[in-house]
Short mmCIF file of C-alpha atoms in Angstrom, two decimals:
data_model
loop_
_atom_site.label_atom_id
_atom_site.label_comp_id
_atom_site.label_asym_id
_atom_site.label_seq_id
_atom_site.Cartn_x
_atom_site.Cartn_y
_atom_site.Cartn_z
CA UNK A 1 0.00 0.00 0.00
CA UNK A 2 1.08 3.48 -0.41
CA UNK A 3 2.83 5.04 1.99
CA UNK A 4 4.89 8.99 1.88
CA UNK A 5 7.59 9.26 4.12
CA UNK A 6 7.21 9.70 8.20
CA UNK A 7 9.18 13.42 7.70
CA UNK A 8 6.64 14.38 5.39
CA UNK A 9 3.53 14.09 7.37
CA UNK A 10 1.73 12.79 10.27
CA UNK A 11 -1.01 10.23 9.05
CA UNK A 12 -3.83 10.10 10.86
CA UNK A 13 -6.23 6.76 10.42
CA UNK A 14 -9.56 7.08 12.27
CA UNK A 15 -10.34 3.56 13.82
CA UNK A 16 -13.94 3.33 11.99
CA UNK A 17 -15.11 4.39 8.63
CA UNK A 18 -17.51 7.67 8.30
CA UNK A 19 -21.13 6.84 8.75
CA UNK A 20 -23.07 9.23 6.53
CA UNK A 21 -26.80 10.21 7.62
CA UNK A 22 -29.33 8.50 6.13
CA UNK A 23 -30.53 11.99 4.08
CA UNK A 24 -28.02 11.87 2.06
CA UNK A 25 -28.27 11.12 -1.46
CA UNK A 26 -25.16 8.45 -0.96
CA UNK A 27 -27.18 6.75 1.42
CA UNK A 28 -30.32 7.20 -0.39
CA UNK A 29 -32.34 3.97 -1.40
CA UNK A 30 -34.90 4.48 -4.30
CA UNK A 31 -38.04 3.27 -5.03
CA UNK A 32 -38.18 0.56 -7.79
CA UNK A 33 -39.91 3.51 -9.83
CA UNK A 34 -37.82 5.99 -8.74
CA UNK A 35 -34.61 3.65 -10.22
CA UNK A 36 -36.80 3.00 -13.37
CA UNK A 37 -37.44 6.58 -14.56
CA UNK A 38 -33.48 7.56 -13.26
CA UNK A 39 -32.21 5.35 -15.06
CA UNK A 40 -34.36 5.48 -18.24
CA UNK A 41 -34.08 9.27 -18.26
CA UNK A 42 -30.08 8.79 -18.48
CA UNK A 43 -30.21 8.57 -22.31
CA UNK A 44 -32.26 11.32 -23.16
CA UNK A 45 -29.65 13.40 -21.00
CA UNK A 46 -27.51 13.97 -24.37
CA UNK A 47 -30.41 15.35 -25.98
CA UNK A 48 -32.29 17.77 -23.20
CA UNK A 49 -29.50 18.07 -20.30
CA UNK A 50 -29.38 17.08 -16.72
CA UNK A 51 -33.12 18.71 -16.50
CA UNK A 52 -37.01 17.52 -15.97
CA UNK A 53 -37.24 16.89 -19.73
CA UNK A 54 -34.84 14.03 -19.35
CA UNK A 55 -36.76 13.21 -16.66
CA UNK A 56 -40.54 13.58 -18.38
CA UNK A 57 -38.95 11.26 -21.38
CA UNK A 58 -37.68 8.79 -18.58
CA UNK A 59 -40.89 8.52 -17.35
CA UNK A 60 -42.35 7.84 -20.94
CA UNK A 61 -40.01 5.41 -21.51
CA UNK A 62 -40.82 3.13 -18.23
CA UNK A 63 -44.55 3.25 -19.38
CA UNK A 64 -45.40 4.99 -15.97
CA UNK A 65 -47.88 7.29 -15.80
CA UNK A 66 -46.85 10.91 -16.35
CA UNK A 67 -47.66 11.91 -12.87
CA UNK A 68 -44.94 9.88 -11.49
CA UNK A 69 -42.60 12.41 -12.34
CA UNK A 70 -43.54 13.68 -8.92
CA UNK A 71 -41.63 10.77 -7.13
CA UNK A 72 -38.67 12.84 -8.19
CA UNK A 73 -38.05 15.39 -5.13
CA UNK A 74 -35.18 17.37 -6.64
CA UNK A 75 -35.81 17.49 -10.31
CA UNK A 76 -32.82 20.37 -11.07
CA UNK A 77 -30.58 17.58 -9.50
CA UNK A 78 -31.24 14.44 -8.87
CA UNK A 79 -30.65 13.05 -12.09
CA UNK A 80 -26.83 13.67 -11.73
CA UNK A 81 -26.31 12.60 -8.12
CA UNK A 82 -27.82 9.15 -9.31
CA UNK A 83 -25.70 9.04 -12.22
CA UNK A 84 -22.48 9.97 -10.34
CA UNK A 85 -23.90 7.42 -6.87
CA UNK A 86 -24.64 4.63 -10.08
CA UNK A 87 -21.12 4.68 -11.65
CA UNK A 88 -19.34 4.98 -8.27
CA UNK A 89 -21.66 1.05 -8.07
CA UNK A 90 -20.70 0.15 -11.04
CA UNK A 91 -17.41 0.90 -10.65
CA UNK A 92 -17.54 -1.45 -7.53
CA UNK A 93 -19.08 -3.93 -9.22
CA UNK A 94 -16.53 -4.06 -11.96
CA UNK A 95 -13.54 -4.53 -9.31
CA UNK A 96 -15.40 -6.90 -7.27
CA UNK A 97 -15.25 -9.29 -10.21
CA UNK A 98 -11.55 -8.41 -11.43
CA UNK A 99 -9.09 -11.10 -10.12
CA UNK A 100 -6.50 -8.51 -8.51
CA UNK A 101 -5.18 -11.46 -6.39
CA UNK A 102 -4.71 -13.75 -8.77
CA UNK A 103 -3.02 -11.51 -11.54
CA UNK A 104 -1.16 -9.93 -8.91
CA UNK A 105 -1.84 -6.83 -9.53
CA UNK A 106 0.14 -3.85 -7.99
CA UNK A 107 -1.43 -0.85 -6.48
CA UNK A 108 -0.11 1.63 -9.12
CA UNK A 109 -2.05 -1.17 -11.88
CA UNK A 110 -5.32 -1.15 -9.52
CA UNK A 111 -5.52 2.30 -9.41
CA UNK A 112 -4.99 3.37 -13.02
CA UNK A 113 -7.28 0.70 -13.85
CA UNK A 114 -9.86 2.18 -11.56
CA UNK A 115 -9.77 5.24 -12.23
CA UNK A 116 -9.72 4.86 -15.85
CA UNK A 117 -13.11 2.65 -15.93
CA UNK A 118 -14.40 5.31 -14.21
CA UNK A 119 -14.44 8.14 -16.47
CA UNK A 120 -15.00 6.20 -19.48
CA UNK A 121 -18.60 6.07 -17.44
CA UNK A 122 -18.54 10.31 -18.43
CA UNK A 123 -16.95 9.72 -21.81
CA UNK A 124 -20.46 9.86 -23.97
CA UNK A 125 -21.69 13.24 -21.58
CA UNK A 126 -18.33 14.56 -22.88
CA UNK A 127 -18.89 13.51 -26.20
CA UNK A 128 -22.42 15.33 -26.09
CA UNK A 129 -21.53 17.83 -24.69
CA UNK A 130 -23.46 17.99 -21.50
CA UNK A 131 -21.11 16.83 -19.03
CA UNK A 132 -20.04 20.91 -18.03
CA UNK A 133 -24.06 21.00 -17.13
CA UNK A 134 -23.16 18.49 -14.88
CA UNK A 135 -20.52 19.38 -13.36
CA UNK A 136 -21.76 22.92 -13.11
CA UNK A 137 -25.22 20.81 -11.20
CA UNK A 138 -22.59 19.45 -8.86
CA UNK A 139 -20.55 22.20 -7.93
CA UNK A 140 -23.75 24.26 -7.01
CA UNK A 141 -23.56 25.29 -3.40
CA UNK A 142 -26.68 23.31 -2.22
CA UNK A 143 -24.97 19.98 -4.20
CA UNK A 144 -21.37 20.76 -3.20
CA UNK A 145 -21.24 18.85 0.12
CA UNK A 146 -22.90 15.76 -1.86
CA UNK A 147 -20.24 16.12 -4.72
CA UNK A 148 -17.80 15.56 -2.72
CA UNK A 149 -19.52 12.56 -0.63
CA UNK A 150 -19.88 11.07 -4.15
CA UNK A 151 -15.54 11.46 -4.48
CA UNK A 152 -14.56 10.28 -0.82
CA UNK A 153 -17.08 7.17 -1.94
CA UNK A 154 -14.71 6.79 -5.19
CA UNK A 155 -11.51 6.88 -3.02
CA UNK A 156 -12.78 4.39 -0.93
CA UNK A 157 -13.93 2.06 -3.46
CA UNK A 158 -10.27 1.96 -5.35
CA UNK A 159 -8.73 1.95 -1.30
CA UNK A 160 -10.30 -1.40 -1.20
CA UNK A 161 -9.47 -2.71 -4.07
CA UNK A 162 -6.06 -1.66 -3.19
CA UNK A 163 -6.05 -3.49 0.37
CA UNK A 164 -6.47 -6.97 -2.08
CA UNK A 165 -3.18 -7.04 -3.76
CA UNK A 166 -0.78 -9.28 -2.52
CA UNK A 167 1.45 -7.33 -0.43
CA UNK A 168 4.33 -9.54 0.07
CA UNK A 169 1.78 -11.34 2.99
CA UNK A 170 1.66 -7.91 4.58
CA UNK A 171 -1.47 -7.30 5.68
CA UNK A 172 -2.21 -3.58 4.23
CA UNK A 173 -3.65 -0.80 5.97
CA UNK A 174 -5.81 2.09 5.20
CA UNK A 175 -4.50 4.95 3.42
CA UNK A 176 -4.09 8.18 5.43
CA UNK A 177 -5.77 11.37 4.53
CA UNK A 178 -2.52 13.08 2.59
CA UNK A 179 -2.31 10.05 0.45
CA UNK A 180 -6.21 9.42 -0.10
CA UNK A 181 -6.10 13.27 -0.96
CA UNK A 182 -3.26 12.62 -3.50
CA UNK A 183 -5.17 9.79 -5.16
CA UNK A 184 -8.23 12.56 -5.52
CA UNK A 185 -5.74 14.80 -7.18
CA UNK A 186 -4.50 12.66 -9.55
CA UNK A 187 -8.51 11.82 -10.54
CA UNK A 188 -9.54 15.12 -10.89
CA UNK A 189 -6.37 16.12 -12.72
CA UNK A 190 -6.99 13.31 -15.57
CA UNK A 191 -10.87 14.03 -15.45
CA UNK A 192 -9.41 17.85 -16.02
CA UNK A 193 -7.53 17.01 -19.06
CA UNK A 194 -10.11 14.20 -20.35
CA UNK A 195 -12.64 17.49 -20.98
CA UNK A 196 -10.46 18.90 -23.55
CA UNK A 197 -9.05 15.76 -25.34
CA UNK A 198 -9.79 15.31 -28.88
CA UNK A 199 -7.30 12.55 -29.47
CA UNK A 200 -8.67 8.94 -30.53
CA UNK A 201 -9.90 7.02 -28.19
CA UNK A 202 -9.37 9.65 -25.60
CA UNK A 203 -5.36 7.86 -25.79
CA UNK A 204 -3.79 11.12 -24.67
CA UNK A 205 -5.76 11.20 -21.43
CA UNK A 206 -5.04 7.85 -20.52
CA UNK A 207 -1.32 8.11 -20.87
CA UNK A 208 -1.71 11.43 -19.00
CA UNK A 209 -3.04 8.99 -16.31
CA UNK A 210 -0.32 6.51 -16.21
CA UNK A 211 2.13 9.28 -15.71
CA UNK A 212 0.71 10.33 -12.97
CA UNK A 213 -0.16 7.12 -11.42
CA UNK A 214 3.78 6.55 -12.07
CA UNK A 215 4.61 10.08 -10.34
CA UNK A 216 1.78 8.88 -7.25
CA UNK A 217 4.57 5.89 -6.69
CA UNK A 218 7.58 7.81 -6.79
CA UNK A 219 5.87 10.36 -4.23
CA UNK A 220 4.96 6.84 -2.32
CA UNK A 221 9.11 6.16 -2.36
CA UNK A 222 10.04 9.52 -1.15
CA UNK A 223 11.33 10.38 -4.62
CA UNK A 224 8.84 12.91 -5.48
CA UNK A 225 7.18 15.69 -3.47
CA UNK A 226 3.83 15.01 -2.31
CA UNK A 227 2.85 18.74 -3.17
CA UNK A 228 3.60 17.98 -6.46
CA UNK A 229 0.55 16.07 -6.59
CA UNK A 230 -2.00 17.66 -4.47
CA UNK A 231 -3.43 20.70 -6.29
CA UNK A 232 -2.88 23.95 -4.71
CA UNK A 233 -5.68 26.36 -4.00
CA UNK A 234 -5.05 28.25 -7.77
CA UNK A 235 -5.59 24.80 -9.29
CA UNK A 236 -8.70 23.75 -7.13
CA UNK A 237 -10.19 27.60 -7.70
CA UNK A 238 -9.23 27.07 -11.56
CA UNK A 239 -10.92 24.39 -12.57
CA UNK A 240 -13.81 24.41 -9.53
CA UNK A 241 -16.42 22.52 -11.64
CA UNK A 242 -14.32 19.00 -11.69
CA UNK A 243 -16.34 18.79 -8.29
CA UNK A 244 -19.19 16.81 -9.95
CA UNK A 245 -17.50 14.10 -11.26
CA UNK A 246 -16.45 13.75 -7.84
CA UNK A 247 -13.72 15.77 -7.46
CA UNK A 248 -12.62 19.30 -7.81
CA UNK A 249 -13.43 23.22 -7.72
CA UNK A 250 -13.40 24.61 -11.33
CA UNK A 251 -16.59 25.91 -12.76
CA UNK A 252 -17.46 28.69 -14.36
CA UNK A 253 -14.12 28.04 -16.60
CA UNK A 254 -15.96 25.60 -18.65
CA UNK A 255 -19.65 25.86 -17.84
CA UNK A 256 -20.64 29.34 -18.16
CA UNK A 257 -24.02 28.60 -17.74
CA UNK A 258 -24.08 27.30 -13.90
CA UNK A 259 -25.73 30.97 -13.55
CA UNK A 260 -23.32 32.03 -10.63
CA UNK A 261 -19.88 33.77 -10.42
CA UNK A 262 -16.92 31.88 -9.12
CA UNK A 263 -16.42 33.53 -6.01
CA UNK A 264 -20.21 32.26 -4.86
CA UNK A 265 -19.41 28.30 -6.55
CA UNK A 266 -16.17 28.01 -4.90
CA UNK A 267 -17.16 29.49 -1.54
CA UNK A 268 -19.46 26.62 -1.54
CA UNK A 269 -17.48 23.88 -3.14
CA UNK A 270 -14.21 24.31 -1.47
CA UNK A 271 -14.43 23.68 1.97
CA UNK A 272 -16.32 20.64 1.57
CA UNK A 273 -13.81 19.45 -0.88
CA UNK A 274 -10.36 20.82 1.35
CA UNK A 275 -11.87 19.01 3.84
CA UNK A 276 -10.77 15.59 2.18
CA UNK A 277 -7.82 17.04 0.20
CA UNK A 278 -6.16 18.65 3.40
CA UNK A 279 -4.41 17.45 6.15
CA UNK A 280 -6.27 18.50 9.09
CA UNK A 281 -3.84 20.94 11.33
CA UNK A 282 -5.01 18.66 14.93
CA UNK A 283 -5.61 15.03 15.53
CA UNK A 284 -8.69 14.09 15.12
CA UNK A 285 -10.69 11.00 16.28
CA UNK A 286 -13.47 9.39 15.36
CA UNK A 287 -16.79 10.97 17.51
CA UNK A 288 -15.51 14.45 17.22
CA UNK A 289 -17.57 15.54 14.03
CA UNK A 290 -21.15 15.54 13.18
CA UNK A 291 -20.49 14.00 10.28
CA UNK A 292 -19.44 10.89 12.40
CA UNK A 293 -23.49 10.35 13.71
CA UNK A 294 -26.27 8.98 11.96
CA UNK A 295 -28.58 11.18 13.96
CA UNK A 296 -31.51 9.77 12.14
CA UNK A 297 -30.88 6.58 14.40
CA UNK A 298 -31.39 8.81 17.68
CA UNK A 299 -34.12 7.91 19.83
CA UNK A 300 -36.74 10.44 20.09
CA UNK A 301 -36.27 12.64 23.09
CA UNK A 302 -38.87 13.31 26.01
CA UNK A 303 -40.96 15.72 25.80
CA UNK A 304 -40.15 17.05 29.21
CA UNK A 305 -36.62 17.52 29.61
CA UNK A 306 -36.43 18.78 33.19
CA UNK A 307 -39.07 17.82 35.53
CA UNK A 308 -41.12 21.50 35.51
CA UNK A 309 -41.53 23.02 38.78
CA UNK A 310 -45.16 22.81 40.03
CA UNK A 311 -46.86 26.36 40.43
CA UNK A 312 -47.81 27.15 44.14
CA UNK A 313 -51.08 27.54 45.10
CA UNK A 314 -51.95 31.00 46.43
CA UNK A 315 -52.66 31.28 49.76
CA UNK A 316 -56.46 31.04 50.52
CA UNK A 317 -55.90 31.78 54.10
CA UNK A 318 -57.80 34.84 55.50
CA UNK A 319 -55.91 38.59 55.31
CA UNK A 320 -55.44 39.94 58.86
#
């Protein structure tokens, strides 16, 4: 497993994995029809957008009746949080069934392979031209936080496939927050130059890739900076929009028409996105954020939280 030099940084490894709260949309279960018109409505995205079009057509298409368009709560969004919260699944799927033990794979071969069948899942949006909608839908500041659920759920998914390779017999360990942050980097980074490639087959994004996957194990052997690969805040406030596709902070770059400036976008996006990409300045331990509880698991609390203090009767005795 990856690991930077001891002089470089402290890692810090909380002893449980982040519980989200049941609200939110990675956590989110749908309804059978819910999943039907989502998913049906995905196609029709290259034609009308990430909007309630797509939507209206999915609908159509799952022979449902037209009112059940209402089952959709968030129809400005919702479509792309299912489409990024689908792939991430797929993208688990896909590794679940690869043989990493058995071909031996390495960790620098696991995660170029990971990453890699994960944005050939935005390669038609590109292709049609709608994927800056989307990004621009996920770097909104009411979607931001999600966004970025959406990438720490990506990081874990290639972690895990990491912890399989055959380590010598070591038994691996969880990456720390600089190097999960540098694997994030290197994603949005490819995903950043994958917008603008025009080369067949995409081939000049994927060896952009390897290089950097090849760069993410020299950092790993202390012969390469670490702050090479993690993007400073000019890079993150550049290209704010990545966000979506799980990732970044670069918006209004290349989709003009998210409707708001960069200052309000990246206001939003970027602390919910530093907050993976950064070392934190204390320890921290598990229990010490909110994002730790699943408060939807809470009892309900009595009515009556301190016993109330009983009025005294007036005093019916007779005035002197």
């Amino acid at each position: 497993m990856y690991r930077f030099p001891a002089s470089l940084i402290r890692t810090i490894r909380p002893t449980a994995r982040r519980t989200f709260v049941a609200t939110s949309r990675i956590s989110q279960s749908y309804s059978s029809q819910e999943e039907s018109i989502l998913t049906a409505a995905l196609p029709h995205v290259h034609q009308h957008g990430w909007t309630e079009q797509a939507l209206a057509q999915g609908v159509l298409t799952s022979k449902l009746p037209p009112s059940y368009i209402g089952l959709i709560e968030d129809k400005k969004s919702e479509l792309i949080h299912f489409f990024m919260k689908n792939s991430n699944k797929q993208l688990e799927y896909i590794l679940q069934q690869t043989d990493i033990e058995g071909e031996n794979m390495t960790h620098s071969q696991v995660i170029e392979v990971a990453m890699r069948k994960r944005l050939e899942m935005n390669v038609p949006y590109i292709k049609s031209q709608r994927w800056a909608e989307g990004m621009a839908l996920g770097a909104m500041p009411l979607n931001a936080c999600h966004t970025a659920n959406h990438l720490e759920q990506l990081m874990m998914i290639i972690e895990n496939a990491m912890m399989r390779c055959n380590n010598n017999g070591v038994q691996a360990s969880p990456l720390g927050i600089l190097e999960r942050g540098a694997l994030g980097a290197v994603y949005i980074a490819t995903e950043l130059h994958l917008l603008s490639d025009n080369s067949t087959n995409q081939q000049d994004t994927w060896n952009f890739l390897h290089q950097r996957v090849e760069q993410l194990e020299q950092a790993a052997t202390g012969n390469l900076s670490v702050s090479s690969l993690v993007p400073n805040s000019d890079t993150l406030v550049a290209g704010a929009a990545v966000a979506s596709s799980l990732g970044g902070a670069v918006l209004s770059l290349v989709a003009p028409a998210a409707g708001a400036g960069i200052q309000s976008i990246t206001s939003s996006v970027m602390p919910a996105v530093m907050n993976m990409m950064q070392p934190p300045s204390v320890d921290s331990t598990v229990g010490t954020k909110a994002q730790d509880y699943d408060f939807s698991d809470l009892p309900p609390f009595e009515s009556d939280i301190a016993p109330k203090k009983s009025k005294s009767k007036p005093d019916a005795s007779p005035q002197p």
